[in-house]
Amino acid sequence: MKKFLVFGILALAVVSCGKTKETVEVTPTNLSEKEQQLALGKKIFDGKGACASCHLPERKAIGPSIKEIAEIYRAQNGDMKAFLLEKAEPIVDPTQYVTMKTNFVITKRLPENELEAVIAYMESF
Ligand code: HEC
């Protein structure tokens, strides 16, 4: 009888240990690939890309809102990557294109994965 009790406690310990380990693995830093890309995109958009100084999420500032840009690109099936590499014409607000053009020095120099992250971030709106 005593033997069973010891075994029972051991088994319980093993099971609960396994459970603790599981919860430790599911931490907020354990983001999916897509979430990581969006986080990187936001970091560049707000940081070294300096895009946030003209583009707010929902409201027009110096440039159109991210939401407006995303909606127009979706509706017209636009190629944002081509635009940011200066290989496609503006489709959102061509009258203000000169202002946006100054940023191509930045966007053209971004590593491929960072440019794609910025685009994914904008498209998520
Ligand atoms: C100095 C202000 C300013 C900054 C900084 C800026 N933009 Fe813009 N952006 C604009 C303006 C104004 C427009 C509207 C003109 C246009 O549509 O090209 C625009 C338009 C756009 C468009 C829509 C283009 C289209 O098809 O019409 C995209 C995409 C965009 N910006 C991305 C970015 C990204 C990414 C960054 C950061 C690397 C950035 N912008 C930084 C002012 C800015």
mmCIF file with all atom_site columns, N, CA and C in Angstrom, residues 44-45 49 51 55 69 73 78-90 97 100-110 112 114-123:
data_model
loop_
_atom_site.group_PDB
_atom_site.id
_atom_site.type_symbol
_atom_site.label_atom_id
_atom_site.label_alt_id
_atom_site.label_comp_id
_atom_site.label_asym_id
_atom_site.label_entity_id
_atom_site.label_seq_id
_atom_site.pdbx_PDB_ins_code
_atom_site.Cartn_x
_atom_site.Cartn_y
_atom_site.Cartn_z
_atom_site.occupancy
_atom_site.B_iso_or_equiv
_atom_site.pdbx_formal_charge
_atom_site.auth_seq_id
_atom_site.auth_comp_id
_atom_site.auth_asym_id
_atom_site.auth_atom_id
_atom_site.pdbx_PDB_model_num
ATOM 1   N N  . ILE A 1 44  ? 10.319 49.912 -37.310 1.00 0.00 ? 44  ILE A N  1
ATOM 2   C CA . ILE A 1 44  ? 10.981 50.685 -38.369 1.00 0.00 ? 44  ILE A CA 1
ATOM 3   C C  . ILE A 1 44  ? 10.120 51.880 -38.782 1.00 0.00 ? 44  ILE A C  1
ATOM 4   N N  . PHE A 1 45  ? 8.811  51.648 -38.871 1.00 0.00 ? 45  PHE A N  1
ATOM 5   C CA . PHE A 1 45  ? 7.878  52.717 -39.257 1.00 0.00 ? 45  PHE A CA 1
ATOM 6   C C  . PHE A 1 45  ? 7.973  53.891 -38.271 1.00 0.00 ? 45  PHE A C  1
ATOM 7   N N  . GLY A 1 49  ? 12.723 54.550 -39.949 1.00 0.00 ? 49  GLY A N  1
ATOM 8   C CA . GLY A 1 49  ? 12.033 54.933 -41.179 1.00 0.00 ? 49  GLY A CA 1
ATOM 9   C C  . GLY A 1 49  ? 11.427 56.329 -41.068 1.00 0.00 ? 49  GLY A C  1
ATOM 10  N N  . CYS A 1 51  ? 8.553  57.207 -40.657 1.00 0.00 ? 51  CYS A N  1
ATOM 11  C CA . CYS A 1 51  ? 7.303  57.317 -41.409 1.00 0.00 ? 51  CYS A CA 1
ATOM 12  C C  . CYS A 1 51  ? 6.193  57.898 -40.526 1.00 0.00 ? 51  CYS A C  1
ATOM 13  N N  . HIS A 1 55  ? 2.672  59.948 -41.138 1.00 0.00 ? 55  HIS A N  1
ATOM 14  C CA . HIS A 1 55  ? 1.538  59.025 -41.277 1.00 0.00 ? 55  HIS A CA 1
ATOM 15  C C  . HIS A 1 55  ? 1.038  58.554 -39.919 1.00 0.00 ? 55  HIS A C  1
ATOM 16  N N  . ILE A 1 69  ? -4.199 54.553 -46.735 1.00 0.00 ? 69  ILE A N  1
ATOM 17  C CA . ILE A 1 69  ? -3.253 53.980 -47.710 1.00 0.00 ? 69  ILE A CA 1
ATOM 18  C C  . ILE A 1 69  ? -3.530 52.487 -47.882 1.00 0.00 ? 69  ILE A C  1
ATOM 19  N N  . TYR A 1 73  ? -4.729 50.653 -51.328 1.00 0.00 ? 73  TYR A N  1
ATOM 20  C CA . TYR A 1 73  ? -3.887 49.612 -51.942 1.00 0.00 ? 73  TYR A CA 1
ATOM 21  C C  . TYR A 1 73  ? -4.627 48.285 -52.082 1.00 0.00 ? 73  TYR A C  1
ATOM 22  N N  . GLY A 1 78  ? -2.793 47.503 -55.369 1.00 0.00 ? 78  GLY A N  1
ATOM 23  C CA . GLY A 1 78  ? -1.537 48.209 -55.637 1.00 0.00 ? 78  GLY A CA 1
ATOM 24  C C  . GLY A 1 78  ? -0.303 47.456 -55.156 1.00 0.00 ? 78  GLY A C  1
ATOM 25  N N  . ASP A 1 79  ? 0.827  47.819 -55.713 1.00 0.00 ? 79  ASP A N  1
ATOM 26  C CA . ASP A 1 79  ? 2.091  47.186 -55.345 1.00 0.00 ? 79  ASP A CA 1
ATOM 27  C C  . ASP A 1 79  ? 2.907  48.185 -54.501 1.00 0.00 ? 79  ASP A C  1
ATOM 28  N N  . MET A 1 80  ? 2.763  48.069 -53.191 1.00 0.00 ? 80  MET A N  1
ATOM 29  C CA . MET A 1 80  ? 3.397  49.024 -52.293 1.00 0.00 ? 80  MET A CA 1
ATOM 30  C C  . MET A 1 80  ? 4.913  48.927 -52.332 1.00 0.00 ? 80  MET A C  1
ATOM 31  N N  . LYS A 1 81  ? 5.404  47.718 -52.524 1.00 0.00 ? 81  LYS A N  1
ATOM 32  C CA . LYS A 1 81  ? 6.851  47.531 -52.577 1.00 0.00 ? 81  LYS A CA 1
ATOM 33  C C  . LYS A 1 81  ? 7.434  48.284 -53.771 1.00 0.00 ? 81  LYS A C  1
ATOM 34  N N  . ALA A 1 82  ? 6.783  48.147 -54.915 1.00 0.00 ? 82  ALA A N  1
ATOM 35  C CA . ALA A 1 82  ? 7.242  48.848 -56.118 1.00 0.00 ? 82  ALA A CA 1
ATOM 36  C C  . ALA A 1 82  ? 7.210  50.353 -55.888 1.00 0.00 ? 82  ALA A C  1
ATOM 37  N N  . PHE A 1 83  ? 6.144  50.841 -55.236 1.00 0.00 ? 83  PHE A N  1
ATOM 38  C CA . PHE A 1 83  ? 6.051  52.279 -54.955 1.00 0.00 ? 83  PHE A CA 1
ATOM 39  C C  . PHE A 1 83  ? 7.218  52.736 -54.087 1.00 0.00 ? 83  PHE A C  1
ATOM 40  N N  . LEU A 1 84  ? 7.507  51.981 -53.012 1.00 0.00 ? 84  LEU A N  1
ATOM 41  C CA . LEU A 1 84  ? 8.550  52.382 -52.069 1.00 0.00 ? 84  LEU A CA 1
ATOM 42  C C  . LEU A 1 84  ? 9.957  52.238 -52.651 1.00 0.00 ? 84  LEU A C  1
ATOM 43  N N  . LEU A 1 85  ? 10.066 51.545 -53.775 1.00 0.00 ? 85  LEU A N  1
ATOM 44  C CA . LEU A 1 85  ? 11.358 51.435 -54.463 1.00 0.00 ? 85  LEU A CA 1
ATOM 45  C C  . LEU A 1 85  ? 11.389 52.387 -55.667 1.00 0.00 ? 85  LEU A C  1
ATOM 46  N N  . GLU A 1 86  ? 10.412 53.265 -55.724 1.00 0.00 ? 86  GLU A N  1
ATOM 47  C CA . GLU A 1 86  ? 10.257 54.254 -56.796 1.00 0.00 ? 86  GLU A CA 1
ATOM 48  C C  . GLU A 1 86  ? 10.110 53.597 -58.165 1.00 0.00 ? 86  GLU A C  1
ATOM 49  N N  . LYS A 1 87  ? 9.386  52.489 -58.188 1.00 0.00 ? 87  LYS A N  1
ATOM 50  C CA . LYS A 1 87  ? 9.178  51.791 -59.454 1.00 0.00 ? 87  LYS A CA 1
ATOM 51  C C  . LYS A 1 87  ? 7.710  51.791 -59.857 1.00 0.00 ? 87  LYS A C  1
ATOM 52  N N  . ALA A 1 88  ? 6.866  52.483 -59.074 1.00 0.00 ? 88  ALA A N  1
ATOM 53  C CA . ALA A 1 88  ? 5.450  52.562 -59.411 1.00 0.00 ? 88  ALA A CA 1
ATOM 54  C C  . ALA A 1 88  ? 4.933  53.949 -59.055 1.00 0.00 ? 88  ALA A C  1
ATOM 55  N N  . GLU A 1 89  ? 3.951  54.403 -59.779 1.00 0.00 ? 89  GLU A N  1
ATOM 56  C CA . GLU A 1 89  ? 3.372  55.733 -59.577 1.00 0.00 ? 89  GLU A CA 1
ATOM 57  C C  . GLU A 1 89  ? 2.518  55.761 -58.307 1.00 0.00 ? 89  GLU A C  1
ATOM 58  N N  . PRO A 1 90  ? 2.363  56.954 -57.698 1.00 0.00 ? 90  PRO A N  1
ATOM 59  C CA . PRO A 1 90  ? 1.485  57.070 -56.524 1.00 0.00 ? 90  PRO A CA 1
ATOM 60  C C  . PRO A 1 90  ? 0.022  56.879 -56.910 1.00 0.00 ? 90  PRO A C  1
ATOM 61  N N  . TYR A 1 97  ? 2.792  63.993 -54.008 1.00 0.00 ? 97  TYR A N  1
ATOM 62  C CA . TYR A 1 97  ? 3.852  63.004 -54.243 1.00 0.00 ? 97  TYR A CA 1
ATOM 63  C C  . TYR A 1 97  ? 5.251  63.538 -53.927 1.00 0.00 ? 97  TYR A C  1
ATOM 64  N N  . MET A 1 100 ? 6.332  62.892 -50.393 1.00 0.00 ? 100 MET A N  1
ATOM 65  C CA . MET A 1 100 ? 6.616  61.487 -50.109 1.00 0.00 ? 100 MET A CA 1
ATOM 66  C C  . MET A 1 100 ? 7.935  61.056 -50.751 1.00 0.00 ? 100 MET A C  1
ATOM 67  N N  . LYS A 1 101 ? 8.202  61.588 -51.914 1.00 0.00 ? 101 LYS A N  1
ATOM 68  C CA . LYS A 1 101 ? 9.392  61.203 -52.686 1.00 0.00 ? 101 LYS A CA 1
ATOM 69  C C  . LYS A 1 101 ? 10.697 61.300 -51.910 1.00 0.00 ? 101 LYS A C  1
ATOM 70  N N  . THR A 1 102 ? 10.774 62.300 -50.998 1.00 0.00 ? 102 THR A N  1
ATOM 71  C CA . THR A 1 102 ? 12.007 62.506 -50.217 1.00 0.00 ? 102 THR A CA 1
ATOM 72  C C  . THR A 1 102 ? 12.356 61.286 -49.362 1.00 0.00 ? 102 THR A C  1
ATOM 73  N N  . ASN A 1 103 ? 11.361 60.418 -49.125 1.00 0.00 ? 103 ASN A N  1
ATOM 74  C CA . ASN A 1 103 ? 11.603 59.258 -48.249 1.00 0.00 ? 103 ASN A CA 1
ATOM 75  C C  . ASN A 1 103 ? 12.173 58.043 -48.971 1.00 0.00 ? 103 ASN A C  1
ATOM 76  N N  . PHE A 1 104 ? 12.251 58.126 -50.278 1.00 0.00 ? 104 PHE A N  1
ATOM 77  C CA . PHE A 1 104 ? 12.765 56.960 -51.007 1.00 0.00 ? 104 PHE A CA 1
ATOM 78  C C  . PHE A 1 104 ? 14.239 56.701 -50.695 1.00 0.00 ? 104 PHE A C  1
ATOM 79  N N  . VAL A 1 105 ? 14.977 57.756 -50.278 1.00 0.00 ? 105 VAL A N  1
ATOM 80  C CA . VAL A 1 105 ? 16.373 57.523 -49.855 1.00 0.00 ? 105 VAL A CA 1
ATOM 81  C C  . VAL A 1 105 ? 16.409 56.514 -48.712 1.00 0.00 ? 105 VAL A C  1
ATOM 82  N N  . ILE A 1 106 ? 15.394 56.602 -47.851 1.00 0.00 ? 106 ILE A N  1
ATOM 83  C CA . ILE A 1 106 ? 15.337 55.671 -46.712 1.00 0.00 ? 106 ILE A CA 1
ATOM 84  C C  . ILE A 1 106 ? 14.819 54.308 -47.163 1.00 0.00 ? 106 ILE A C  1
ATOM 85  N N  . THR A 1 107 ? 13.665 54.306 -47.842 1.00 0.00 ? 107 THR A N  1
ATOM 86  C CA . THR A 1 107 ? 13.032 53.025 -48.170 1.00 0.00 ? 107 THR A CA 1
ATOM 87  C C  . THR A 1 107 ? 13.889 52.180 -49.116 1.00 0.00 ? 107 THR A C  1
ATOM 88  N N  . LYS A 1 108 ? 14.606 52.833 -50.018 1.00 0.00 ? 108 LYS A N  1
ATOM 89  C CA . LYS A 1 108 ? 15.439 52.074 -50.958 1.00 0.00 ? 108 LYS A CA 1
ATOM 90  C C  . LYS A 1 108 ? 16.638 51.436 -50.277 1.00 0.00 ? 108 LYS A C  1
ATOM 91  N N  . ARG A 1 109 ? 17.025 51.987 -49.116 1.00 0.00 ? 109 ARG A N  1
ATOM 92  C CA . ARG A 1 109 ? 18.196 51.449 -48.420 1.00 0.00 ? 109 ARG A CA 1
ATOM 93  C C  . ARG A 1 109 ? 17.846 50.404 -47.370 1.00 0.00 ? 109 ARG A C  1
ATOM 94  N N  . LEU A 1 110 ? 16.557 50.217 -47.103 1.00 0.00 ? 110 LEU A N  1
ATOM 95  C CA . LEU A 1 110 ? 16.170 49.226 -46.098 1.00 0.00 ? 110 LEU A CA 1
ATOM 96  C C  . LEU A 1 110 ? 16.477 47.824 -46.601 1.00 0.00 ? 110 LEU A C  1
ATOM 97  N N  . GLU A 1 112 ? 15.817 44.053 -47.431 1.00 0.00 ? 112 GLU A N  1
ATOM 98  C CA . GLU A 1 112 ? 14.600 43.414 -47.945 1.00 0.00 ? 112 GLU A CA 1
ATOM 99  C C  . GLU A 1 112 ? 13.594 43.040 -46.841 1.00 0.00 ? 112 GLU A C  1
ATOM 100 N N  . GLU A 1 114 ? 13.277 44.174 -43.863 1.00 0.00 ? 114 GLU A N  1
ATOM 101 C CA . GLU A 1 114 ? 12.745 45.335 -43.146 1.00 0.00 ? 114 GLU A CA 1
ATOM 102 C C  . GLU A 1 114 ? 11.723 46.077 -43.999 1.00 0.00 ? 114 GLU A C  1
ATOM 103 N N  . LEU A 1 115 ? 11.976 46.185 -45.293 1.00 0.00 ? 115 LEU A N  1
ATOM 104 C CA . LEU A 1 115 ? 11.023 46.821 -46.198 1.00 0.00 ? 115 LEU A CA 1
ATOM 105 C C  . LEU A 1 115 ? 9.725  46.015 -46.212 1.00 0.00 ? 115 LEU A C  1
ATOM 106 N N  . GLU A 1 116 ? 9.869  44.695 -46.296 1.00 0.00 ? 116 GLU A N  1
ATOM 107 C CA . GLU A 1 116 ? 8.677  43.848 -46.303 1.00 0.00 ? 116 GLU A CA 1
ATOM 108 C C  . GLU A 1 116 ? 7.920  43.928 -44.986 1.00 0.00 ? 116 GLU A C  1
ATOM 109 N N  . ALA A 1 117 ? 8.648  44.090 -43.884 1.00 0.00 ? 117 ALA A N  1
ATOM 110 C CA . ALA A 1 117 ? 8.002  44.217 -42.571 1.00 0.00 ? 117 ALA A CA 1
ATOM 111 C C  . ALA A 1 117 ? 7.202  45.520 -42.492 1.00 0.00 ? 117 ALA A C  1
ATOM 112 N N  . VAL A 1 118 ? 7.766  46.611 -43.022 1.00 0.00 ? 118 VAL A N  1
ATOM 113 C CA . VAL A 1 118 ? 7.063  47.897 -43.022 1.00 0.00 ? 118 VAL A CA 1
ATOM 114 C C  . VAL A 1 118 ? 5.768  47.779 -43.834 1.00 0.00 ? 118 VAL A C  1
ATOM 115 N N  . ILE A 1 119 ? 5.862  47.129 -44.987 1.00 0.00 ? 119 ILE A N  1
ATOM 116 C CA . ILE A 1 119 ? 4.691  46.951 -45.850 1.00 0.00 ? 119 ILE A CA 1
ATOM 117 C C  . ILE A 1 119 ? 3.631  46.102 -45.142 1.00 0.00 ? 119 ILE A C  1
ATOM 118 N N  . ALA A 1 120 ? 4.072  44.997 -44.531 1.00 0.00 ? 120 ALA A N  1
ATOM 119 C CA . ALA A 1 120 ? 3.132  44.122 -43.817 1.00 0.00 ? 120 ALA A CA 1
ATOM 120 C C  . ALA A 1 120 ? 2.445  44.902 -42.697 1.00 0.00 ? 120 ALA A C  1
ATOM 121 N N  . TYR A 1 121 ? 3.225  45.734 -42.012 1.00 0.00 ? 121 TYR A N  1
ATOM 122 C CA . TYR A 1 121 ? 2.664  46.553 -40.932 1.00 0.00 ? 121 TYR A CA 1
ATOM 123 C C  . TYR A 1 121 ? 1.587  47.499 -41.480 1.00 0.00 ? 121 TYR A C  1
ATOM 124 N N  . MET A 1 122 ? 1.900  48.195 -42.579 1.00 0.00 ? 122 MET A N  1
ATOM 125 C CA . MET A 1 122 ? 0.924  49.130 -43.157 1.00 0.00 ? 122 MET A CA 1
ATOM 126 C C  . MET A 1 122 ? -0.317 48.381 -43.656 1.00 0.00 ? 122 MET A C  1
ATOM 127 N N  . GLU A 1 123 ? -0.099 47.238 -44.262 1.00 0.00 ? 123 GLU A N  1
ATOM 128 C CA . GLU A 1 123 ? -1.226 46.461 -44.803 1.00 0.00 ? 123 GLU A CA 1
ATOM 129 C C  . GLU A 1 123 ? -2.113 45.880 -43.702 1.00 0.00 ? 123 GLU A C  1
#
